[in-house]
CSV table of C-alpha atoms in Angstrom, one decimal:
chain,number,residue,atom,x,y,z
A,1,UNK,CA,7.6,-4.8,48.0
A,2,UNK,CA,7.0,-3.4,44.6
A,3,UNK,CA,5.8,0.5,44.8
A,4,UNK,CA,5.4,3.5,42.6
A,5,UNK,CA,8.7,4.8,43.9
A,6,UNK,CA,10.7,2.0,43.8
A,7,UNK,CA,10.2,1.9,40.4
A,8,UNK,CA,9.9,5.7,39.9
A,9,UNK,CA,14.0,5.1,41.0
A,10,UNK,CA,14.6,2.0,39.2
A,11,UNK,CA,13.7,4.4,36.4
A,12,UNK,CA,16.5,7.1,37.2
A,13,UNK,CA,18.9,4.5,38.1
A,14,UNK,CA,19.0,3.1,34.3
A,15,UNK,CA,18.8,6.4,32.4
A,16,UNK,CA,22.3,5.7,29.9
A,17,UNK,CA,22.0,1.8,31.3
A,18,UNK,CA,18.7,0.5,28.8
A,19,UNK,CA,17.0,2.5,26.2
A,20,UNK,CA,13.8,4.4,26.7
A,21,UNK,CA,12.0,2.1,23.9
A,22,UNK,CA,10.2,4.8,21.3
A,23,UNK,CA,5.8,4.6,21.4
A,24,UNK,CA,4.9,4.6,17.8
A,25,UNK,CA,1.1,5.4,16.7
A,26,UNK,CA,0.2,2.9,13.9
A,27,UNK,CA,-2.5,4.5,11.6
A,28,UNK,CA,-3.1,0.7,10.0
A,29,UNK,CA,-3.5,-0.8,13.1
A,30,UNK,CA,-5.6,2.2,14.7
A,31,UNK,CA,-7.9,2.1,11.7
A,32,UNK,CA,-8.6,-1.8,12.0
A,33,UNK,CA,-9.7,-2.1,15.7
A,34,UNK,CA,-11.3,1.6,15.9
A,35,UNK,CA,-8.8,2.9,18.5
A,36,UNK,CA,-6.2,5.2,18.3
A,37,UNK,CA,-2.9,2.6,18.7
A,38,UNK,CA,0.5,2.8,19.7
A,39,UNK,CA,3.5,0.4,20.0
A,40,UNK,CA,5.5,0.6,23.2
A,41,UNK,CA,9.0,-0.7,20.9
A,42,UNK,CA,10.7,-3.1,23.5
A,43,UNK,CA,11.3,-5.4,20.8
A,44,UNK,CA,14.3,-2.7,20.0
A,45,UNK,CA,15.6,-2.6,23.4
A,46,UNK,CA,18.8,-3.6,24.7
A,47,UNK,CA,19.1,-7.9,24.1
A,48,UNK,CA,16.0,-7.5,22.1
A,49,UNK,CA,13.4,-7.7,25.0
A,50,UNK,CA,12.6,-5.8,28.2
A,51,UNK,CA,13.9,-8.2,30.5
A,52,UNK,CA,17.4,-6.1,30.5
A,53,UNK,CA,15.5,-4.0,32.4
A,54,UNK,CA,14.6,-6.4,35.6
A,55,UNK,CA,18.1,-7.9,35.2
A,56,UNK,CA,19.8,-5.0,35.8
A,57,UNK,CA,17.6,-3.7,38.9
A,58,UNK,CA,17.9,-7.0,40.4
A,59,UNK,CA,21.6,-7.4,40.4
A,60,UNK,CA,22.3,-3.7,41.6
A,61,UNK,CA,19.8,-4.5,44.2
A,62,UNK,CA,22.1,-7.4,45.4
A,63,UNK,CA,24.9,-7.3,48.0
A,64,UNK,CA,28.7,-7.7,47.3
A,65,UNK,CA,28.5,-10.8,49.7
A,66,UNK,CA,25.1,-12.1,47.7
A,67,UNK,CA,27.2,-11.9,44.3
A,68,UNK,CA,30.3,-13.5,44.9
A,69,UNK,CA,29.7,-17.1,43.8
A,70,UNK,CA,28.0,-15.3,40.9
A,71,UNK,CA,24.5,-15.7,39.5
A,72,UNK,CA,22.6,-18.2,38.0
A,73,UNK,CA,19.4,-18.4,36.0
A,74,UNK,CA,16.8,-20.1,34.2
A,75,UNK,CA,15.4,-18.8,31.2
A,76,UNK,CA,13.6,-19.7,27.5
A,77,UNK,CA,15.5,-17.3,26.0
A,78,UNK,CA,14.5,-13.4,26.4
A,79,UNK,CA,15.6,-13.3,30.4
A,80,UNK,CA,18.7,-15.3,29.5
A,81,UNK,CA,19.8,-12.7,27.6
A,82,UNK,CA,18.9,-10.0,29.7
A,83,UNK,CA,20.8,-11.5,32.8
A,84,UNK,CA,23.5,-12.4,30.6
A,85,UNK,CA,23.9,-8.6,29.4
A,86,UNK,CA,23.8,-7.2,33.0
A,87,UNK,CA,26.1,-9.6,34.7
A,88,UNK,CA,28.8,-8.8,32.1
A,89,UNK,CA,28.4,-5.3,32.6
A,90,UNK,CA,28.8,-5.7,36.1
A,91,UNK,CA,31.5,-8.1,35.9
A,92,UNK,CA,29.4,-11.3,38.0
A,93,UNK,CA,29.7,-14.8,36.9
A,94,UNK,CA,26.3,-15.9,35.4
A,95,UNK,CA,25.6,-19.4,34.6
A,96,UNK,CA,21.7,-19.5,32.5
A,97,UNK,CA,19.8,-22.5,32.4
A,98,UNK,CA,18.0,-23.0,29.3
A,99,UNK,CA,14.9,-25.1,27.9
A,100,UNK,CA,16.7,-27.9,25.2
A,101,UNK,CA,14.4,-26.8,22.8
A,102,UNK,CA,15.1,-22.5,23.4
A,103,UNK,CA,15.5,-20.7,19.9
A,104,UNK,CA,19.2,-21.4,18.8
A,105,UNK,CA,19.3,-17.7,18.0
A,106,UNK,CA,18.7,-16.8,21.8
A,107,UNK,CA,21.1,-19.5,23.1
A,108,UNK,CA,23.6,-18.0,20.8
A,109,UNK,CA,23.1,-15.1,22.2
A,110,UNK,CA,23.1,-15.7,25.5
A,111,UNK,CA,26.6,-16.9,25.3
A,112,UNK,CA,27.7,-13.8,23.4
A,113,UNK,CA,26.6,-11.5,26.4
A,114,UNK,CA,29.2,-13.8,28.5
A,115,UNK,CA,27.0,-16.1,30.3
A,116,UNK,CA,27.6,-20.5,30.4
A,117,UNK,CA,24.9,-21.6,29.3
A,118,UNK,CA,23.6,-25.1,30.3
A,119,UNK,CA,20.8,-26.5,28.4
A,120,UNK,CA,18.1,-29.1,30.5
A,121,UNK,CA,14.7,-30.0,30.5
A,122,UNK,CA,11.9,-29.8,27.8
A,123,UNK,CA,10.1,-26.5,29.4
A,124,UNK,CA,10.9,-23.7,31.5
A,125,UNK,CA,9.5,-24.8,34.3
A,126,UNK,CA,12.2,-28.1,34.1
A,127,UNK,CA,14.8,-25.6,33.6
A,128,UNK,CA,14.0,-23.4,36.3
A,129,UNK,CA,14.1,-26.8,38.8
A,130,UNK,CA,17.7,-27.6,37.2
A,131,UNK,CA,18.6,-24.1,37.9
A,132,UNK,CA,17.5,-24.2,41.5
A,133,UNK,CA,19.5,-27.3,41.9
A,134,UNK,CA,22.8,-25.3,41.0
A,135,UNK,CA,22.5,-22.5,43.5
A,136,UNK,CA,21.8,-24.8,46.4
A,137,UNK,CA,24.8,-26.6,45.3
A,138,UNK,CA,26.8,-23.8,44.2
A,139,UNK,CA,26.1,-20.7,46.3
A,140,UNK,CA,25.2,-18.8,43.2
A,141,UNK,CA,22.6,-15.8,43.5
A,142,UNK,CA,19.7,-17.2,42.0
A,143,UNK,CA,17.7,-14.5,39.7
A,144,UNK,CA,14.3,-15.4,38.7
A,145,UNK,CA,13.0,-14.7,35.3
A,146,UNK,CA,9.7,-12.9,37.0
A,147,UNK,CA,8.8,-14.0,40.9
A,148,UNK,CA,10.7,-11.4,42.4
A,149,UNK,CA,9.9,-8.2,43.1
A,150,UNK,CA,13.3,-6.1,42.0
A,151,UNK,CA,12.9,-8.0,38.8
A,152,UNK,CA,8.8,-6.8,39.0
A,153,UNK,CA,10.0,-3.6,39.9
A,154,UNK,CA,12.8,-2.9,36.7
A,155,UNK,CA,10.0,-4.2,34.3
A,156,UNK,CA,7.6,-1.7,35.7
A,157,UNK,CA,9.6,1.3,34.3
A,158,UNK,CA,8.2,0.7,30.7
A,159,UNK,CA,4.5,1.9,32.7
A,160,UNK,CA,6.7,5.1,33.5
A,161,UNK,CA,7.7,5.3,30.4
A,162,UNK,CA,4.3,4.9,28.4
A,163,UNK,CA,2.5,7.8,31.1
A,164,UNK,CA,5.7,10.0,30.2
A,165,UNK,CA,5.3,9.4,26.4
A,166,UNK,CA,1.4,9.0,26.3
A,167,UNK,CA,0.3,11.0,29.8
A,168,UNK,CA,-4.0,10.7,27.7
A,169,UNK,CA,-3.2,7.0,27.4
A,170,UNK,CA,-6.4,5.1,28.2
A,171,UNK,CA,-5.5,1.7,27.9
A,172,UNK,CA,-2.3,-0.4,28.4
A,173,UNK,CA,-2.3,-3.6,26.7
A,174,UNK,CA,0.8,-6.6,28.1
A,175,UNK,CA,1.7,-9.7,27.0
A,176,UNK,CA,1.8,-12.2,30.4
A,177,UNK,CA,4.3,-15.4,30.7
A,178,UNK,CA,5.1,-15.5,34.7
A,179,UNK,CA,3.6,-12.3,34.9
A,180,UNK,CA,6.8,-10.1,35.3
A,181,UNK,CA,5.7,-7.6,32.9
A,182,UNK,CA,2.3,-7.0,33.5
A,183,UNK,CA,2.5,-6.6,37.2
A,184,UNK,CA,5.5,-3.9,36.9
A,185,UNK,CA,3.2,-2.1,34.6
A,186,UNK,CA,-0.2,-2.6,36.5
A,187,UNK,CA,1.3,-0.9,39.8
A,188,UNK,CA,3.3,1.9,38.3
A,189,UNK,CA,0.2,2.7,36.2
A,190,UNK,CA,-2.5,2.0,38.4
A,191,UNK,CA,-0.6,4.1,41.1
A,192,UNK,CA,-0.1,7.4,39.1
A,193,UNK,CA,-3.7,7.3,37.3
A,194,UNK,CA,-6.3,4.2,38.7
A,195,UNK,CA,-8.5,5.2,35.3
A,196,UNK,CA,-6.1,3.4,32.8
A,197,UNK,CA,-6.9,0.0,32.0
A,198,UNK,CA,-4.4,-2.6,31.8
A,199,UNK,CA,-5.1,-6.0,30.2
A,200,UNK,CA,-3.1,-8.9,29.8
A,201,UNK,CA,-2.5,-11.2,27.1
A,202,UNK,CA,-1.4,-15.1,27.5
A,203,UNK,CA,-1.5,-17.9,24.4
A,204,UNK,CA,-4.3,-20.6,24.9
A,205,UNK,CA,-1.6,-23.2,24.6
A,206,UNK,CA,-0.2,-21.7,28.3
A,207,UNK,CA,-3.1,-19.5,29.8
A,208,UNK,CA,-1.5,-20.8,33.4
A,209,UNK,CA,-2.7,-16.7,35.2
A,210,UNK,CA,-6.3,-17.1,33.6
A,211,UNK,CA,-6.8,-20.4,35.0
A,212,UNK,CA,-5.2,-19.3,38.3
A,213,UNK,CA,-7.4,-16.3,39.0
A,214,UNK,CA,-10.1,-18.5,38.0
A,215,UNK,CA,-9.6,-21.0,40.8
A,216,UNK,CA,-8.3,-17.7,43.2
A,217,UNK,CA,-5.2,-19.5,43.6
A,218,UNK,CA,-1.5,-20.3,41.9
A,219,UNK,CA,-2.3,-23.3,39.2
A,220,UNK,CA,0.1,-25.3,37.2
A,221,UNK,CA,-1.1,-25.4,33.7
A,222,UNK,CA,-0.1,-28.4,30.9
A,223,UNK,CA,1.5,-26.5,28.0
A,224,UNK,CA,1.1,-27.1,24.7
A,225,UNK,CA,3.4,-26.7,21.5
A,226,UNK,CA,3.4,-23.0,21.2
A,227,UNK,CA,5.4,-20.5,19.2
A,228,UNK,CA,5.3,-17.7,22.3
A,229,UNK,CA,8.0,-20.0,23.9
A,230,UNK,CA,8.6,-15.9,25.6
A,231,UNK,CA,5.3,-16.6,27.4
A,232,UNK,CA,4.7,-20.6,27.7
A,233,UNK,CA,5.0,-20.2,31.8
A,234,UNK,CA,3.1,-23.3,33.5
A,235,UNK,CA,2.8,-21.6,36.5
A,236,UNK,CA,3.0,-17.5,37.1
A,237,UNK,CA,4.9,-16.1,40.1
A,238,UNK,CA,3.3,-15.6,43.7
A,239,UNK,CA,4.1,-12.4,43.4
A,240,UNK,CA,3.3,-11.4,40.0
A,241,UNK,CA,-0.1,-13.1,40.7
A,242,UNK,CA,-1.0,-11.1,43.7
A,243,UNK,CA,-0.4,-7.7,41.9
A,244,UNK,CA,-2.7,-9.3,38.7
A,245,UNK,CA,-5.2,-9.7,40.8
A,246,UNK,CA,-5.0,-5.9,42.6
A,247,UNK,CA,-4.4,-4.1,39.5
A,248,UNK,CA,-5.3,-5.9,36.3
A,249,UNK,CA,-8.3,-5.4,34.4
A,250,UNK,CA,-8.5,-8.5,32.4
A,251,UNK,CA,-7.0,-11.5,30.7
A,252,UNK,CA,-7.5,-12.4,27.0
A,253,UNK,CA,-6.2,-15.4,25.3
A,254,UNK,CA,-4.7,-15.5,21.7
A,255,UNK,CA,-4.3,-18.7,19.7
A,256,UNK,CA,-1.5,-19.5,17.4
A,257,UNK,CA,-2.9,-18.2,13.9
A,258,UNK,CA,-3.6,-14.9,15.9
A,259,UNK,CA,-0.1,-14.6,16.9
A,260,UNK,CA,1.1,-15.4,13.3
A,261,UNK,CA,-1.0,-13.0,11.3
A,262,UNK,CA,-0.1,-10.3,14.2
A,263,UNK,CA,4.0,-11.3,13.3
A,264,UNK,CA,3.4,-10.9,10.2
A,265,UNK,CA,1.6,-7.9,10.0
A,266,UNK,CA,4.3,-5.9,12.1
A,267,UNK,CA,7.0,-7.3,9.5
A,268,UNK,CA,5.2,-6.2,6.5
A,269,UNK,CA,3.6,-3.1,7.6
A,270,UNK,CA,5.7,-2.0,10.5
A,271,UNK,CA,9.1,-3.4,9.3
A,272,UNK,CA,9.5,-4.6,12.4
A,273,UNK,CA,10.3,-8.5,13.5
A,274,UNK,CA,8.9,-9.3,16.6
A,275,UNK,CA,8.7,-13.0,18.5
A,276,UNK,CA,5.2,-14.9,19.2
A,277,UNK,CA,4.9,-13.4,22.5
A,278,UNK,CA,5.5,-10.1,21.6
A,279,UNK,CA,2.9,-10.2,19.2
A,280,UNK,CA,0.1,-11.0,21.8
A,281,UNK,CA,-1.2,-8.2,22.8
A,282,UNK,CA,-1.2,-7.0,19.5
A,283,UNK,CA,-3.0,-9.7,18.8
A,284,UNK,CA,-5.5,-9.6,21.0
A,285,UNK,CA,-6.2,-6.1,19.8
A,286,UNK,CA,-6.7,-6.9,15.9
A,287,UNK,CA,-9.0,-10.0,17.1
A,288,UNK,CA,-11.5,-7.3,18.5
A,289,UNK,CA,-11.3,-8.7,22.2
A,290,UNK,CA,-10.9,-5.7,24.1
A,291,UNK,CA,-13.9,-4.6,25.2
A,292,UNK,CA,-13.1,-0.8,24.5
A,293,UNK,CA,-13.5,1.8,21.2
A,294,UNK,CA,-12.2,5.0,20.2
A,295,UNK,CA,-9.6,5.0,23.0
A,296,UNK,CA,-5.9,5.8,22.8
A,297,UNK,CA,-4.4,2.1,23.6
A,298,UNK,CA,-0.8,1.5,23.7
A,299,UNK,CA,0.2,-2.4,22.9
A,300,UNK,CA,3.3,-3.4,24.7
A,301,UNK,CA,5.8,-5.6,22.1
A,302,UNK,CA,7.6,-7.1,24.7
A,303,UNK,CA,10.2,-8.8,22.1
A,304,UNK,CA,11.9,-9.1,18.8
A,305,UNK,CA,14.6,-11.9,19.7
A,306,UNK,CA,13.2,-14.7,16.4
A,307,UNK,CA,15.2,-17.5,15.3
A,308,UNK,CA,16.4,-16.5,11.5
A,309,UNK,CA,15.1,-20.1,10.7
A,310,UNK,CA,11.8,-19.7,12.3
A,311,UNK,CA,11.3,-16.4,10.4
A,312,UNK,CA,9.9,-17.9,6.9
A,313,UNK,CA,7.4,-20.7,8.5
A,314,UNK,CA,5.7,-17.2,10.5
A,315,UNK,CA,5.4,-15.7,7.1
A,316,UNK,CA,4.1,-18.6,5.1
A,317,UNK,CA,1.5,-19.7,7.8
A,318,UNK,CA,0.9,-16.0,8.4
A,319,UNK,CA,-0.4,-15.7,4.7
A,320,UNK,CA,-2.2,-18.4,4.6
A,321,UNK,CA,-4.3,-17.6,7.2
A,322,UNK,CA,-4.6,-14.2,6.1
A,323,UNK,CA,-6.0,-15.6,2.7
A,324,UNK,CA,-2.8,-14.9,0.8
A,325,UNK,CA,-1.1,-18.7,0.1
A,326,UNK,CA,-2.7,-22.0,-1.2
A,327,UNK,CA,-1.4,-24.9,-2.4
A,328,UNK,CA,-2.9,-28.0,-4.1
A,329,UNK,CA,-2.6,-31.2,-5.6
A,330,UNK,CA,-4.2,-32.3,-9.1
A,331,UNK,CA,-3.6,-35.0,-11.1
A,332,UNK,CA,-3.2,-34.5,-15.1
A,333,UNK,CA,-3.1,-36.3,-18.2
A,334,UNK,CA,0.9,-36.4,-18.8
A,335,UNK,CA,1.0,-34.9,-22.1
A,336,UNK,CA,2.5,-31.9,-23.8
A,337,UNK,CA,0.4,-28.7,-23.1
A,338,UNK,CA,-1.8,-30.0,-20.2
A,339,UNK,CA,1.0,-28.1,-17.8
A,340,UNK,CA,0.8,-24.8,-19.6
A,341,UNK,CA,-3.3,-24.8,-19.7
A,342,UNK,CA,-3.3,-24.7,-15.8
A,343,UNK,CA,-0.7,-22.4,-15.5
A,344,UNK,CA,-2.6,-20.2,-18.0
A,345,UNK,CA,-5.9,-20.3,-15.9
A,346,UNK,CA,-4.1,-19.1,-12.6
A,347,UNK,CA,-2.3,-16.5,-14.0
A,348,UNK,CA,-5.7,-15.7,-15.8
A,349,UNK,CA,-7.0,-15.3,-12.6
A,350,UNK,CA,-4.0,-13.1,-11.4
A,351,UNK,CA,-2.6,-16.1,-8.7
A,352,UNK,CA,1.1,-15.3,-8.9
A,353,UNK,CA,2.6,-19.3,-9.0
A,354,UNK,CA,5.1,-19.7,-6.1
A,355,UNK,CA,6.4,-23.2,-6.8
A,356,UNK,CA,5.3,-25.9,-9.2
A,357,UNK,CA,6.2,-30.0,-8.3
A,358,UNK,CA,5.1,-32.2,-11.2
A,359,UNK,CA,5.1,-36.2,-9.6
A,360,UNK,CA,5.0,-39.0,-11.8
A,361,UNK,CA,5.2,-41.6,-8.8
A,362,UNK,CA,2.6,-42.6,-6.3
A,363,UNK,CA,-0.6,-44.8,-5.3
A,364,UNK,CA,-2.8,-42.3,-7.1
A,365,UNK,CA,-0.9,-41.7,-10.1
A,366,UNK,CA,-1.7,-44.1,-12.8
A,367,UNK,CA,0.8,-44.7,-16.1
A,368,UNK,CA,0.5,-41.7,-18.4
A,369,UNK,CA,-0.8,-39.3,-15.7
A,370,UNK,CA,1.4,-37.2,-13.4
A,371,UNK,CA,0.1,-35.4,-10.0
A,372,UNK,CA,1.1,-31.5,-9.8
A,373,UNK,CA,1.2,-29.6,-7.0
A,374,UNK,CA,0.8,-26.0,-7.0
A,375,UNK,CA,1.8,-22.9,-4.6
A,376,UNK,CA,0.0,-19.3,-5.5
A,377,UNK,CA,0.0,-16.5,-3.5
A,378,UNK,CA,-3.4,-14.6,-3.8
A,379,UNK,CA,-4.9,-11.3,-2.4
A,380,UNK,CA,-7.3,-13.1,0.1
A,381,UNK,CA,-9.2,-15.7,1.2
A,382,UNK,CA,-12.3,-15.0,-1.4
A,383,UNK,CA,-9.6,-14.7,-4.4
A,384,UNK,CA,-8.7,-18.3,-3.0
A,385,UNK,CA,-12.5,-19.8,-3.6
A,386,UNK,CA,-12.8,-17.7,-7.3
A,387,UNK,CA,-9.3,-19.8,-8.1
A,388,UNK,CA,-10.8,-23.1,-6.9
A,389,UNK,CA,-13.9,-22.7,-8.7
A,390,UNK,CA,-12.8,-21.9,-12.0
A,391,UNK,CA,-10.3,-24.9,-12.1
A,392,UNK,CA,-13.2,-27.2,-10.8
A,393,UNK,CA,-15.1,-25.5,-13.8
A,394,UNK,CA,-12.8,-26.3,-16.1
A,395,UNK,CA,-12.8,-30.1,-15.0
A,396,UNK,CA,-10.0,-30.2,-12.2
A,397,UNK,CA,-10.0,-32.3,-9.4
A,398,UNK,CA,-8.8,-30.8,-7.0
A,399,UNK,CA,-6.8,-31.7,-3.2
């Protein structure tokens, strides 16, 4: 059962084991959503996420007899490595099951921290089946990634940790996958001060608690593409769901462009990298859907674990929905100076040119004529439409 004490001890047991994560006030992001905002840092902790934190009270929970055909577990990435970690620190076998399509950075990882790590299934949810499979067959202590409640119970010291940071905080805002997180949180918050709101986060491609506390009942969700792989959970705990529905304000969703422009605000303003899932309840703060103003809200960045490869596609489709990338096609006359008048007109209208592609091949391009393609980065969405118009002024067709 998962109690204010419990975790209260969890809490003392890991003092010099994970890091008590800093809470840093964000005057940018305070000023955009008229709240006072702070950023509960978990995207620094140990293995880049919080989930060292379950890991660890779960396996210290277990019995010698319970560990000694090791532990296995089924992860996307952020719990691998957190279970990974732990195990090697206590010296247990650990076997992780991951998703075939997990973050190469986080598989890496995960075998780095001293874990085998078999990759199956599509999802979590296929991997979490595989995983299952091995400890019937193998004797292995299975650790669940969230449906558990020592697991719930070591993820609900980051709630002790906000009240000991932020004791005037009003508002506690979580990212939810299986639901791990948020239910820790809920019941060490709610417990110590029922006044402070706490308000989940999932991505619309995975909203599997939202749709379950519609129907009052655990639902299996279809998932689609999503870059929260953190949170893509197609079905939340029994556990985790039960203490959403005691404690738990709310539920927003956040769709992919919000999590982008949310990444790549914390990069460029914070200096911080932080994943898609991590990201959501920032998210869900800067697109104005908490119902609250002028309150001291804490956003919990549950992780900063982002495959290096990954990182430019998040910046580039973060700028272009923030206004500040475009690229398009015209077709010109091939002939000497034709290039150089275009290029003059953006720069004219202070579009800094990215990339230029000249094509004299295709079904639209006609002998003598060429088709360039143009990137510019521009200050926003209205310098954008000024750019389009002038070169449609000046005679350009543009795609």
């Amino acid at each position: 059962m998962v109690s204010l004490e419990k975790i209260a001890e969890a809490h003392k047991r890991m003092k010099g084991i994970v890091h008590q994560t800093t809470l840093d006030y964000s005057r940018t992001f305070s000023d955009q959503v008229d709240n006072e905002v702070f950023l509960k840092l978990e995207n620094l902790q140990k293995t880049g996420s919080f989930k060292v934190r379950g890991s660890y009270n779960k396996l210290i929970s277990l019995k010698k007899d319970e560990l000694q055909n090791g532990v296995v577990a089924a992860s996307a990435g952020n719990h691998a490595q957190g279970v990974a970690y732990a195990s090697t620190m206590l010296g247990i076998p650990c076997t992780i099951v991951m998703p075939t399509g997990a973050p190469l950075s986080k598989v890496q990882a995960t075998k780095e921290y001293g874990a085998k790590v078999i990759l199956h299934g599509n999802v979590f949810d296929e991997a979490l089946d595989y995983a299952l499979d091995l400890k019937n067959k193998t004797g292995a202590a299975f650790i669940h990634a969230f449906d558990d409640d020592d697991i719930i119970t070591g993820q609900g010291t980051v709630g002790i940790e906000i009240i000991d940071q932020l004791p005037d905080v009003d508002a506690i805002v979580c990212p939810i996958g299986g639901g791990g997180l948020i239910a820790g949180i809920a019941a060490a918050v709610k417990e110590k001060n029922p006044s402070i709101q706490v308000y989940g986060v999932e991505a619309s491609a995975c909203p599997s608690m939202v749709e379950s506390l519609k129907e009052d009942q655990l639902i299996t969700v279809d998932s689609s593409p999503t870059m929260a792989d953190g949170i893509a959970v197609k079905r939340p705990g029994q556990h985790n769901f039960q203490l959403v529905k005691q404690y738990v304000d709310d539920i927003f969703t956040v769709d992919e462009m919000e999590m982008a422009q949310s990444m790549l605000m914390l990069l460029e303003r914070n200096k911080l990298l932080v994943e898609g899932s991590g990201a959501a309840s920032l998210a869900a703060m800067l697109s104005q859907k908490l119902p609250i103003k002028n309150k001291k809200i804490v956003a919990v960045i549950s992780g900063g674990n982002v495959d290096v490869s990954f990182i430019s596609r998040i910046i580039e489709r973060g700028m272009v929905e923030a206004g500040r990338f475009m690229r398009f096609n015209t077709i010109l006359k091939d002939k000497p100076g034709n290039l150089e008048k275009i290029l003059q007109i953006v720069t004219e209208m202070r579009g800094n040119i990215l990339d230029i592609s000249l094509n004299h091949m295709g079904d639209k391009i006609y002998p003598s004529y060429a088709q360039l393609s143009l990137s510019i980065e521009t200050r926003d969405r209205e310098h954008i439409e000024e750019i389009l118009a002038t070169l449609k002024k000046r005679g350009y067709i543009i795609e």
